Coordinates of C-alpha atoms in Angstrom, one line a residue:
Chain W
X1 CA 73.2 92.1 108.4
X2 CA 70.2 94.4 110.6
X3 CA 70.9 91.9 113.4
X4 CA 74.5 92.5 113.2
X5 CA 73.9 96.6 113.8
X6 CA 70.9 96.1 116.6
X7 CA 74.3 94.1 118.5
X8 CA 76.9 96.2 118.0
X9 CA 74.7 99.5 119.2
X10 CA 73.0 97.5 121.9
X11 CA 76.5 96.6 123.2
X12 CA 77.8 101.0 123.3
X13 CA 74.9 101.4 125.8
X14 CA 77.0 99.7 128.9
X15 CA 80.8 101.4 127.6
X16 CA 79.1 103.6 127.3
X17 CA 77.4 104.1 131.0
X18 CA 80.8 103.0 132.7
X19 CA 82.6 105.4 131.1
X20 CA 80.6 108.5 132.7
X21 CA 80.7 106.4 135.5
X22 CA 84.9 106.6 135.6
X23 CA 83.4 109.9 134.5
X24 CA 81.6 111.3 136.8
X25 CA 83.9 109.9 140.1
X26 CA 86.9 111.4 138.8
X27 CA 85.7 114.8 138.8
X28 CA 84.2 114.0 142.6
X29 CA 87.8 113.1 143.6
X30 CA 89.3 115.9 142.1
X31 CA 89.2 118.4 145.7
X32 CA 87.4 121.6 145.4
X33 CA 83.9 122.7 145.6
X34 CA 81.6 120.9 144.2
X35 CA 79.4 123.8 143.8
X36 CA 82.3 126.1 141.9
X37 CA 82.1 124.1 138.5
X38 CA 77.9 124.9 138.3
X39 CA 78.0 128.3 138.5
X40 CA 80.4 130.7 136.2
X41 CA 83.1 131.9 138.6
X42 CA 82.8 135.2 139.4
X43 CA 78.3 134.3 140.4
X44 CA 80.9 132.0 142.1
X45 CA 83.3 134.7 144.0
X46 CA 79.8 136.4 144.7
X47 CA 78.0 133.7 147.3
X48 CA 78.9 134.4 150.9
X49 CA 78.7 131.5 153.0
X50 CA 75.4 130.9 154.7
X51 CA 74.8 130.9 150.2
X52 CA 76.5 128.6 149.4
X53 CA 75.5 126.5 152.1
X54 CA 71.8 126.8 150.6
X55 CA 72.5 125.9 146.9
X56 CA 74.1 123.2 147.7
X57 CA 71.0 121.6 149.3
X58 CA 69.1 124.0 146.3
X59 CA 71.0 121.7 143.5
X60 CA 71.3 118.4 145.5
X61 CA 74.9 118.7 146.0
X62 CA 74.5 116.4 149.1
X63 CA 72.2 114.0 148.1
X64 CA 73.9 111.0 148.2
X65 CA 76.2 110.0 145.7
X66 CA 73.8 107.1 143.4
X67 CA 70.9 110.1 143.3
X68 CA 73.2 112.6 142.3
X69 CA 75.5 110.5 139.7
X70 CA 71.6 110.5 138.0
X71 CA 70.8 113.4 137.7
X72 CA 74.7 114.7 137.0
X73 CA 74.2 111.6 134.2
X74 CA 70.3 113.6 132.9
X75 CA 72.5 116.7 132.8
X76 CA 74.7 115.6 130.5
X77 CA 72.3 114.9 127.8
X78 CA 71.5 118.2 127.3
X79 CA 74.6 118.9 127.2
X80 CA 75.4 120.4 129.7
X81 CA 78.8 119.9 131.5
X82 CA 79.5 122.1 134.0
X83 CA 81.5 125.7 134.2
X84 CA 84.8 126.1 133.4
X85 CA 87.4 126.9 136.5
X86 CA 89.6 129.1 134.0
X87 CA 87.1 131.0 131.1
X88 CA 83.2 131.2 133.2
X89 CA 82.7 129.1 130.4
X90 CA 79.8 125.9 129.8
X91 CA 82.2 123.1 129.0
X92 CA 79.1 122.2 127.0
X93 CA 79.2 125.4 124.8
X94 CA 83.9 124.7 124.6
X95 CA 83.6 121.7 122.9
X96 CA 80.7 122.7 121.3
X97 CA 82.3 125.2 119.6
X98 CA 85.8 122.9 119.1
X99 CA 84.0 119.8 119.0
X100 CA 83.1 120.4 114.6
X101 CA 87.4 121.9 114.0
X102 CA 88.6 118.4 115.3
X103 CA 85.6 115.9 114.0
X104 CA 86.3 117.7 110.1
X105 CA 90.6 118.0 110.8
X106 CA 90.6 114.4 112.3
X107 CA 87.9 113.4 109.4
X108 CA 89.6 114.5 105.9
X109 CA 93.2 112.8 107.6
X110 CA 91.1 109.7 108.2
X111 CA 90.5 110.5 104.8
X112 CA 93.6 110.9 103.2
X113 CA 95.4 108.7 104.5
X114 CA 92.8 105.7 104.1
X115 CA 93.7 106.8 100.2
X116 CA 97.2 107.4 99.7
X117 CA 98.8 103.7 102.0
X118 CA 96.1 102.2 100.4
X119 CA 97.0 102.7 97.1
X120 CA 100.8 103.3 98.0
X121 CA 100.3 99.6 99.4
X122 CA 98.4 97.7 96.8
X123 CA 100.6 99.4 94.0
X124 CA 104.2 98.2 96.9
X125 CA 102.3 94.4 96.2
X126 CA 101.9 93.9 93.0
X127 CA 105.1 95.5 92.3
X128 CA 106.7 93.8 94.6
X129 CA 110.9 94.9 95.4
X130 CA 110.6 97.0 91.8
X131 CA 111.2 100.9 92.5
X132 CA 107.7 101.7 92.8
X133 CA 108.0 99.0 95.6
X134 CA 110.6 100.9 98.0
X135 CA 110.0 103.7 97.4
X136 CA 106.6 103.0 99.3
X137 CA 108.8 101.5 101.6
X138 CA 110.8 104.2 102.2
X139 CA 107.9 106.6 102.6
X140 CA 106.7 104.9 104.8
X141 CA 109.9 103.5 107.2
X142 CA 110.7 107.5 107.2
X143 CA 106.6 108.0 108.5
X144 CA 106.0 106.8 111.0
X145 CA 110.6 107.5 112.1
X146 CA 109.9 111.0 112.8
X147 CA 107.3 112.6 115.2
X148 CA 104.0 114.5 113.8
X149 CA 105.0 117.2 114.3
X150 CA 108.4 117.0 112.9
X151 CA 106.3 117.5 109.2
X152 CA 104.0 119.9 110.9
X153 CA 107.0 122.8 111.2
X154 CA 108.5 121.0 107.9
X155 CA 105.1 122.1 106.2
X156 CA 105.2 125.4 107.3
X157 CA 108.4 126.7 106.3
X158 CA 107.9 124.9 103.0
X159 CA 104.5 126.1 101.8
X160 CA 103.5 128.5 104.0
X161 CA 107.4 130.7 105.1
X162 CA 109.8 130.0 101.6
X163 CA 106.3 129.1 99.3
X164 CA 103.2 131.6 100.7
X165 CA 101.3 129.3 99.3
X166 CA 99.6 128.2 102.1
X167 CA 98.8 130.2 105.9
X168 CA 100.4 129.1 108.7
X169 CA 98.5 128.1 111.3
X170 CA 94.9 129.5 112.1
X171 CA 91.0 128.0 110.5
X172 CA 89.7 130.8 108.5
X173 CA 90.5 134.6 107.6
X174 CA 88.7 136.5 110.6
X175 CA 85.1 137.2 108.9
X176 CA 85.3 134.6 106.1
X177 CA 83.0 131.7 106.5
X178 CA 81.5 128.4 104.0
X179 CA 84.1 125.9 103.2
X180 CA 86.0 127.3 100.9
X181 CA 87.8 130.1 103.0
X182 CA 88.7 126.4 105.2
X183 CA 90.5 124.7 103.2
X184 CA 93.4 126.8 102.5
X185 CA 93.6 126.4 106.0
X186 CA 93.4 123.0 106.3
X187 CA 95.4 121.3 103.4
X188 CA 98.3 121.8 106.2
X189 CA 96.9 120.2 109.1
X190 CA 95.7 117.4 107.4
X191 CA 98.3 116.3 105.0
X192 CA 100.6 116.7 108.3
X193 CA 98.6 113.9 110.4
X194 CA 97.8 111.4 107.4
X195 CA 101.4 111.1 107.0
X196 CA 102.0 108.5 110.0
X197 CA 98.9 106.6 109.2
X198 CA 99.4 106.5 105.4
X199 CA 103.2 105.0 106.4
X200 CA 102.0 102.1 108.6
X201 CA 99.0 101.1 106.4
X202 CA 101.4 101.5 103.1
X203 CA 103.1 98.5 105.4
X204 CA 100.2 96.8 106.8
X205 CA 98.2 96.9 103.2
X206 CA 101.3 95.5 101.9
X207 CA 101.5 93.0 104.1
X208 CA 98.0 91.7 103.9
X209 CA 98.1 91.6 99.8
X210 CA 101.0 89.3 100.0
X211 CA 99.0 87.1 102.6
X212 CA 96.0 87.0 100.1
X213 CA 97.9 86.7 96.6
X214 CA 99.5 83.3 98.6
X215 CA 95.6 81.6 98.9
X216 CA 95.1 79.0 97.2
X217 CA 91.5 80.6 95.8
X218 CA 93.7 83.5 94.3
X219 CA 96.3 80.0 91.8
X220 CA 92.0 78.6 91.7
X221 CA 91.3 82.4 90.1
X222 CA 94.4 82.3 87.9
X223 CA 94.4 79.4 86.8
X224 CA 91.2 79.9 84.8
X225 CA 92.6 82.2 83.1
X226 CA 91.4 85.4 84.8
X227 CA 93.2 88.4 84.7
X228 CA 95.9 89.4 86.6
X229 CA 94.1 93.1 87.7
X230 CA 91.3 91.1 88.3
X231 CA 93.0 88.5 90.2
X232 CA 94.7 91.9 92.3
X233 CA 91.7 93.7 92.5
X234 CA 88.9 91.8 92.5
X235 CA 90.2 88.5 94.7
X236 CA 93.1 89.9 96.6
X237 CA 93.0 93.8 97.0
X238 CA 90.0 93.1 98.8
X239 CA 89.7 89.8 101.0
X240 CA 93.8 92.2 102.6
X241 CA 90.5 95.1 103.6
X242 CA 89.8 92.5 106.4
X243 CA 92.9 93.3 108.2
X244 CA 93.4 96.7 107.3
X245 CA 89.9 97.6 108.6
X246 CA 91.4 96.6 111.9
X247 CA 94.0 98.8 112.1
X248 CA 92.1 102.3 111.6
X249 CA 89.8 101.2 114.2
X250 CA 92.6 100.7 116.3
X251 CA 94.3 104.1 114.8
X252 CA 91.3 106.1 115.3
X253 CA 92.2 106.9 119.0
X254 CA 95.8 107.5 117.9
X255 CA 94.0 110.2 115.3
X256 CA 92.3 111.9 117.1
X257 CA 94.4 112.4 120.3
X258 CA 97.5 112.8 117.7
X259 CA 95.2 115.3 116.8
X260 CA 96.7 118.1 119.8
X261 CA 99.8 117.7 118.6
X262 CA 98.8 118.9 115.1
X263 CA 96.0 121.6 116.2
X264 CA 99.1 123.4 118.4
X265 CA 102.0 123.3 115.4
X266 CA 99.3 124.9 113.5
X267 CA 97.8 126.8 115.7
X268 CA 94.1 125.5 114.9
X269 CA 91.4 126.2 117.7
X270 CA 90.3 122.5 117.8
X271 CA 89.3 120.4 121.1
X272 CA 92.8 119.8 121.6
X273 CA 94.4 122.8 121.2
X274 CA 91.9 123.1 124.3
X275 CA 92.6 119.9 126.4
X276 CA 96.3 121.9 126.2
X277 CA 95.0 125.1 127.1
X278 CA 93.1 123.6 129.6
X279 CA 95.7 122.0 131.5
X280 CA 98.0 124.5 131.8
X281 CA 96.1 126.7 134.2
X282 CA 95.3 123.6 136.0
X283 CA 92.0 122.8 134.5
X284 CA 91.8 119.9 135.2
X285 CA 87.6 118.8 135.1
X286 CA 87.5 120.8 131.4
X287 CA 90.7 117.7 130.0
X288 CA 88.8 114.7 132.1
X289 CA 85.3 116.5 129.8
X290 CA 87.7 116.7 126.0
X291 CA 89.2 113.2 126.8
X292 CA 86.5 111.9 128.0
X293 CA 84.5 113.4 125.0
X294 CA 87.0 111.8 122.2
X295 CA 86.7 108.5 123.5
X296 CA 82.5 108.8 122.8
X297 CA 83.9 109.9 119.3
X298 CA 86.1 106.6 119.1
X299 CA 83.0 104.4 120.3
X300 CA 80.5 105.5 118.4
X301 CA 83.2 105.6 115.0
X302 CA 85.1 102.4 116.1
X303 CA 81.3 100.6 115.7
X304 CA 80.3 102.6 112.3
X305 CA 84.3 100.8 111.0
X306 CA 83.3 97.2 112.5
X307 CA 79.6 97.6 110.5
X308 CA 82.0 99.6 107.2
X309 CA 84.3 95.3 107.3
X310 CA 80.8 93.1 108.3
X311 CA 79.5 94.6 104.8
X312 CA 82.8 93.8 103.4
X313 CA 83.2 90.5 105.3
X314 CA 80.6 88.0 105.9
X315 CA 82.4 85.8 107.9
X316 CA 81.9 88.0 110.5
X317 CA 79.0 89.2 110.8
X318 CA 78.2 85.6 111.0
X319 CA 80.1 83.9 112.7
Chain O
X1 CA 115.5 66.3 131.0
X2 CA 117.6 69.2 132.2
X3 CA 120.8 68.3 129.3
X4 CA 118.3 68.0 126.3
X5 CA 115.7 71.3 127.2
X6 CA 119.9 72.9 126.8
X7 CA 120.3 71.7 123.7
X8 CA 117.5 72.8 122.4
X9 CA 117.4 76.0 123.6
X10 CA 120.9 77.0 122.9
X11 CA 120.2 75.0 118.7
X12 CA 117.3 76.9 118.2
X13 CA 118.4 80.6 120.1
X14 CA 121.5 79.7 117.1
X15 CA 119.5 79.4 115.0
X16 CA 117.1 82.8 115.7
X17 CA 120.6 84.7 115.7
X18 CA 121.7 83.1 112.2
X19 CA 118.2 84.0 110.8
X20 CA 119.3 87.5 112.6
X21 CA 122.1 87.9 110.9
X22 CA 121.3 87.6 107.5
X23 CA 119.3 89.9 107.6
X24 CA 120.8 93.6 106.1
X25 CA 118.3 95.9 108.0
X26 CA 118.3 94.9 111.1
X27 CA 122.2 95.1 111.6
X28 CA 122.0 97.9 110.4
X29 CA 119.6 99.5 113.2
X30 CA 121.2 97.3 115.1
X31 CA 125.4 99.2 114.7
X32 CA 122.6 101.7 114.0
X33 CA 121.7 101.5 118.4
X34 CA 125.0 100.5 119.3
X35 CA 126.4 103.4 117.0
X36 CA 124.1 106.4 118.5
X37 CA 124.2 104.9 122.5
X38 CA 128.0 105.0 122.8
X39 CA 127.8 108.4 122.0
X40 CA 125.8 109.4 123.9
X41 CA 127.2 107.4 126.9
X42 CA 130.5 108.3 125.7
X43 CA 128.9 112.5 125.3
X44 CA 131.6 114.0 128.0
X45 CA 134.8 112.6 125.5
X46 CA 132.6 114.2 122.4
X47 CA 132.0 117.0 123.6
X48 CA 133.5 119.4 126.4
X49 CA 130.1 122.1 126.9
X50 CA 127.6 121.6 129.3
X51 CA 124.2 121.5 127.8
X52 CA 122.1 123.1 131.0
X53 CA 124.9 126.0 131.4
X54 CA 123.1 129.3 129.7
X55 CA 125.9 131.7 128.5
X56 CA 124.0 134.8 127.3
X57 CA 127.6 136.0 125.3
X58 CA 127.2 133.0 123.0
X59 CA 123.5 133.1 122.6
X60 CA 122.7 132.2 118.9
X61 CA 125.2 130.7 117.1
X62 CA 125.2 129.2 113.9
X63 CA 127.3 126.0 113.0
X64 CA 130.7 126.8 113.7
X65 CA 133.7 124.6 114.5
X66 CA 132.7 125.6 118.1
X67 CA 130.2 124.9 118.0
X68 CA 129.0 122.0 116.4
X69 CA 125.7 122.5 116.1
X70 CA 125.8 126.7 116.9
X71 CA 123.8 127.1 120.4
X72 CA 120.0 128.8 121.2
X73 CA 118.9 130.6 122.0
X74 CA 120.0 130.5 125.7
X75 CA 123.7 129.8 124.4
X76 CA 123.7 126.6 125.8
X77 CA 125.4 123.8 123.1
X78 CA 122.9 122.5 120.7
X79 CA 125.5 119.8 119.8
X80 CA 125.6 118.7 123.9
X81 CA 122.3 119.2 124.5
X82 CA 121.7 116.3 121.8
X83 CA 123.9 114.0 123.2
X84 CA 123.5 114.3 126.8
X85 CA 119.5 114.7 126.1
X86 CA 119.9 111.5 123.9
X87 CA 120.5 109.8 127.4
X88 CA 117.4 110.9 129.0
X89 CA 115.1 110.8 126.1
X90 CA 116.7 107.0 125.1
X91 CA 116.0 105.3 129.2
X92 CA 112.6 107.9 129.5
X93 CA 111.6 104.5 126.7
X94 CA 113.7 102.0 127.5
X95 CA 112.8 102.6 132.0
X96 CA 108.7 103.0 129.7
X97 CA 108.4 100.4 127.5
X98 CA 109.8 97.9 130.4
X99 CA 107.4 99.4 132.8
X100 CA 104.5 98.7 130.6
X101 CA 105.7 95.6 128.9
X102 CA 105.9 94.3 132.8
X103 CA 102.9 94.5 133.8
X104 CA 100.7 93.8 130.4
X105 CA 102.6 90.4 131.0
X106 CA 101.8 90.0 133.7
X107 CA 97.9 90.2 133.4
X108 CA 98.0 88.8 129.8
X109 CA 98.8 85.9 131.9
X110 CA 96.2 86.2 133.9
X111 CA 94.0 86.9 131.9
X112 CA 94.4 84.3 129.6
X113 CA 94.9 82.0 131.7
X114 CA 92.3 81.3 134.6
X115 CA 89.8 83.5 132.0
X116 CA 86.1 83.7 133.6
X117 CA 85.3 86.8 135.3
X118 CA 88.9 88.1 135.6
X119 CA 89.9 87.3 132.2
X120 CA 87.1 89.9 131.2
X121 CA 87.2 92.5 134.2
X122 CA 91.0 93.1 132.5
X123 CA 90.1 92.9 129.3
X124 CA 87.2 95.3 130.0
X125 CA 89.8 97.5 131.2
X126 CA 92.3 96.7 129.0
X127 CA 89.4 97.9 126.1
X128 CA 87.9 100.6 127.6
X129 CA 91.9 101.8 128.3
X130 CA 93.3 101.7 124.0
X131 CA 89.9 104.1 123.3
X132 CA 91.2 107.4 125.0
X133 CA 93.5 109.1 122.9
X134 CA 97.5 108.6 125.0
X135 CA 98.4 112.2 123.5
X136 CA 95.0 113.1 126.0
X137 CA 95.4 110.5 128.7
X138 CA 99.2 111.3 129.1
X139 CA 98.3 115.0 129.0
X140 CA 95.2 114.1 131.4
X141 CA 97.8 112.6 133.9
X142 CA 100.9 115.7 133.9
X143 CA 98.1 117.8 134.7
X144 CA 96.8 116.1 137.5
X145 CA 100.5 114.7 138.6
X146 CA 103.0 117.4 137.5
X147 CA 106.2 117.5 135.1
X148 CA 109.0 115.3 136.8
X149 CA 110.5 112.4 134.7
X150 CA 109.6 109.6 137.5
X151 CA 105.8 111.0 136.1
X152 CA 106.1 110.4 133.0
X153 CA 107.7 107.3 133.5
X154 CA 104.2 105.9 136.2
X155 CA 101.7 107.2 133.4
X156 CA 103.2 105.5 130.4
X157 CA 103.4 102.9 132.3
X158 CA 100.0 102.0 132.9
X159 CA 98.8 103.6 130.0
X160 CA 100.9 101.4 128.3
X161 CA 99.8 97.9 129.2
X162 CA 96.5 97.1 126.6
X163 CA 98.8 96.1 123.5
X164 CA 101.3 93.3 125.4
X165 CA 98.3 92.1 127.5
X166 CA 95.5 91.4 124.5
X167 CA 99.0 89.8 122.8
X168 CA 100.2 87.3 125.7
X169 CA 96.7 86.8 126.5
X170 CA 95.9 85.8 122.9
X171 CA 99.3 83.4 123.0
X172 CA 98.8 81.9 127.0
X173 CA 94.7 81.3 125.3
X174 CA 96.1 78.8 122.6
X175 CA 99.3 77.6 125.2
X176 CA 97.1 76.2 127.7
X177 CA 95.6 73.6 125.9
X178 CA 99.3 71.5 125.3
X179 CA 99.5 68.7 126.6
X180 CA 102.7 69.8 129.1
X181 CA 100.3 72.5 131.2
X182 CA 97.5 69.2 131.8
X183 CA 100.9 67.6 132.3
X184 CA 101.9 70.0 134.9
X185 CA 98.9 70.5 136.3
X186 CA 98.8 66.4 136.9
X187 CA 102.3 66.7 138.3
X188 CA 100.8 69.6 141.5
X189 CA 102.1 72.8 139.6
X190 CA 101.1 75.6 141.5
X191 CA 99.2 78.0 139.4
X192 CA 101.6 80.6 139.3
X193 CA 104.3 78.1 138.0
X194 CA 103.1 76.8 135.4
X195 CA 102.0 80.8 134.7
X196 CA 105.5 82.0 135.0
X197 CA 107.6 79.4 135.2
X198 CA 106.1 77.6 131.8
X199 CA 104.2 80.0 129.9
X200 CA 105.6 83.5 130.6
X201 CA 108.5 81.6 128.7
X202 CA 107.1 80.4 125.5
X203 CA 105.4 84.4 124.4
X204 CA 108.9 85.6 125.9
X205 CA 109.4 86.2 121.8
X206 CA 106.8 88.6 121.0
X207 CA 106.8 90.1 124.9
X208 CA 111.2 91.0 122.9
X209 CA 109.4 92.2 119.6
X210 CA 107.4 95.0 121.7
X211 CA 108.9 96.5 123.6
X212 CA 111.3 96.4 121.5
X213 CA 109.5 98.7 119.2
X214 CA 106.8 100.5 122.4
X215 CA 111.1 102.2 122.8
X216 CA 110.6 103.8 120.2
X217 CA 107.0 104.5 120.3
X218 CA 107.7 106.5 123.9
X219 CA 110.6 108.4 122.6
X220 CA 108.0 109.6 120.6
X221 CA 105.4 110.3 122.5
X222 CA 108.5 112.5 125.1
X223 CA 109.4 114.0 122.3
X224 CA 105.4 114.7 121.2
X225 CA 104.7 116.0 125.2
X226 CA 107.8 118.2 125.1
X227 CA 107.1 119.6 121.7
X228 CA 103.2 120.9 123.9
X229 CA 105.7 121.1 127.6
X230 CA 103.8 119.0 129.0
X231 CA 106.4 116.4 129.1
X232 CA 110.0 116.2 131.5
X233 CA 110.8 119.5 133.6
X234 CA 112.6 122.2 130.9
X235 CA 115.9 122.1 133.3
X236 CA 116.2 118.6 131.3
X237 CA 117.8 117.9 128.3
X238 CA 115.6 115.4 126.2
X239 CA 115.1 115.0 122.5
X240 CA 112.0 116.3 122.6
X241 CA 112.5 118.7 124.8
X242 CA 114.7 120.7 123.1
X243 CA 112.6 121.1 120.4
X244 CA 110.4 122.4 122.4
X245 CA 112.1 125.6 122.5
X246 CA 111.3 126.1 118.7
X247 CA 107.7 126.2 118.5
X248 CA 108.5 130.5 117.3
X249 CA 108.6 131.2 113.7
X250 CA 111.0 133.1 113.7
X251 CA 112.6 130.5 116.0
X252 CA 112.4 128.2 113.8
X253 CA 113.6 129.6 110.9
X254 CA 116.6 131.4 112.3
X255 CA 117.8 128.2 114.6
X256 CA 116.9 125.4 112.3
X257 CA 118.8 123.5 114.4
X258 CA 117.1 123.6 117.2
X259 CA 115.3 121.5 115.9
X260 CA 116.6 119.5 112.8
X261 CA 119.7 118.0 114.7
X262 CA 116.6 116.9 117.9
X263 CA 114.5 115.0 115.3
X264 CA 117.3 114.0 112.8
X265 CA 118.7 112.0 116.1
X266 CA 115.3 110.9 117.0
X267 CA 114.5 109.7 113.6
X268 CA 117.7 107.6 113.3
X269 CA 117.1 106.1 116.6
X270 CA 113.6 105.2 116.3
X271 CA 115.1 103.7 112.7
X272 CA 117.6 101.5 114.3
X273 CA 114.9 100.0 116.8
X274 CA 112.5 99.6 114.0
X275 CA 114.9 97.9 111.5
X276 CA 116.3 95.9 114.8
X277 CA 112.1 94.6 116.2
X278 CA 111.6 93.9 112.8
X279 CA 115.2 91.5 112.3
X280 CA 114.4 90.2 115.7
X281 CA 110.5 89.8 114.8
X282 CA 111.6 87.9 111.5
X283 CA 113.9 85.9 114.1
X284 CA 111.7 85.5 116.6
X285 CA 108.9 84.7 115.5
X286 CA 108.0 81.0 114.8
X287 CA 105.2 81.9 112.6
X288 CA 107.2 84.3 109.9
X289 CA 109.7 80.3 109.4

């Protein structure tokens, strides 16, 4: 198991390096002065031409790209991503402020979707062709057929405008802090975010369960006289989880990326909202770095899921 | 040889067709698709209003006999916008799905058939591309290239190929072990011909199913991007762009038809596509027999 984890972690390094190379050269290719991205815009404006030339020399911006790449990589490791042209803030600081919000949203969304999706999928496989099955299938069909923001709008109208139970957007009341003041603000976005993944998971878990239920070892378990609940829980469900884990890994990017739309609907100050503001302001470096950051997040979390899957299935870590 | 091949083809096609028409949901999906597409194409017959004509005198009307679904804040008839918008939305979905699947199928063929370095390079690119959240990549590209229908189609094509590439590559990997491929090679048939004439047709089933499902996916993506204001230009009515007008909470409440109607259109179309695609999968996929 240890060897497997080590191998997975080592495989991350080349991927991360390739991503950093792509990001570096994509930033290089952008129009505009590279110097302008190393300092706040007002400071850049204040420089004279001669000062700019000197600053470029001092910062080593005239050095060959390879050397600049390694210098830049070093800066990245220290959290220095340069400055945003539109807000004048350090991009690293902007990300550090927003990223936890998005991670929080995506994490709870994933948690809720996995719990509900697995439960409903399990129920509709065990109670095939009953009203429970039809109910779950109908929910999952609608969940994948409507845009996510539609559910967001409906939730706001229902829970926040009509019933006045929950706030329609934002992150927490002004001046408040702590987890419990955030909870009401998280409920609706998390629910919205979980819908499409839940819908996909119900379908997937059901199919995967049905597959497993037809296997010989299930017949063996039944003929041993085990109770049906033991068979479906211990023998079928656990084995049906493996393809489901793959689905979750494949959906991770959509979960993080999909949050851009949900963050906008609920005016939630995460990185999706930040990227949207940046695109509208024509601030491409911010969007690039945000995209890369989410890519890294997805890469790390999918490695984590791989490791968890290997714990569930000895065939993977040995094979 | 040709005759035998032909009879075998028709019987397989016939069997698939019979399997398809026995599937009630699939037929329902097909009917839904035909009805929606026909209604969008026949838009000029069904409504007399121009979907882009701004008429300040009839702003924000509720549904009535003249305006079946009311008008939006600029006085445009919502029913007309839904019908004409459907043309754009469906067209964007279909073309993007075709582009992405053609590119993905070709790359999957090449990767699977040649293997080795070519394969590992293509697979790494595919892996890299599927790490990034689609919405963010699309936003980034739109930021670079600007808003237009053509750009949107290009972006969807170039970010959408990994899925189908994976499917085709997997199929080709197992197909190329078949004796008939060896016999092709022994007969001196070139790699290109083997790939695209002898191998690719055998992966057509999954490609068709995947393309169908992708149409639904792209319609949803377009709607999301347009809702963010980063999809198609404002003067092009698409289902997503119509909802974009309902961003503010007060408009959402005062003009419910502005977002309910296009959402219903999207839902019906995507549902139909999904049912139709499921039916196609059951009919075409040999492993589900």
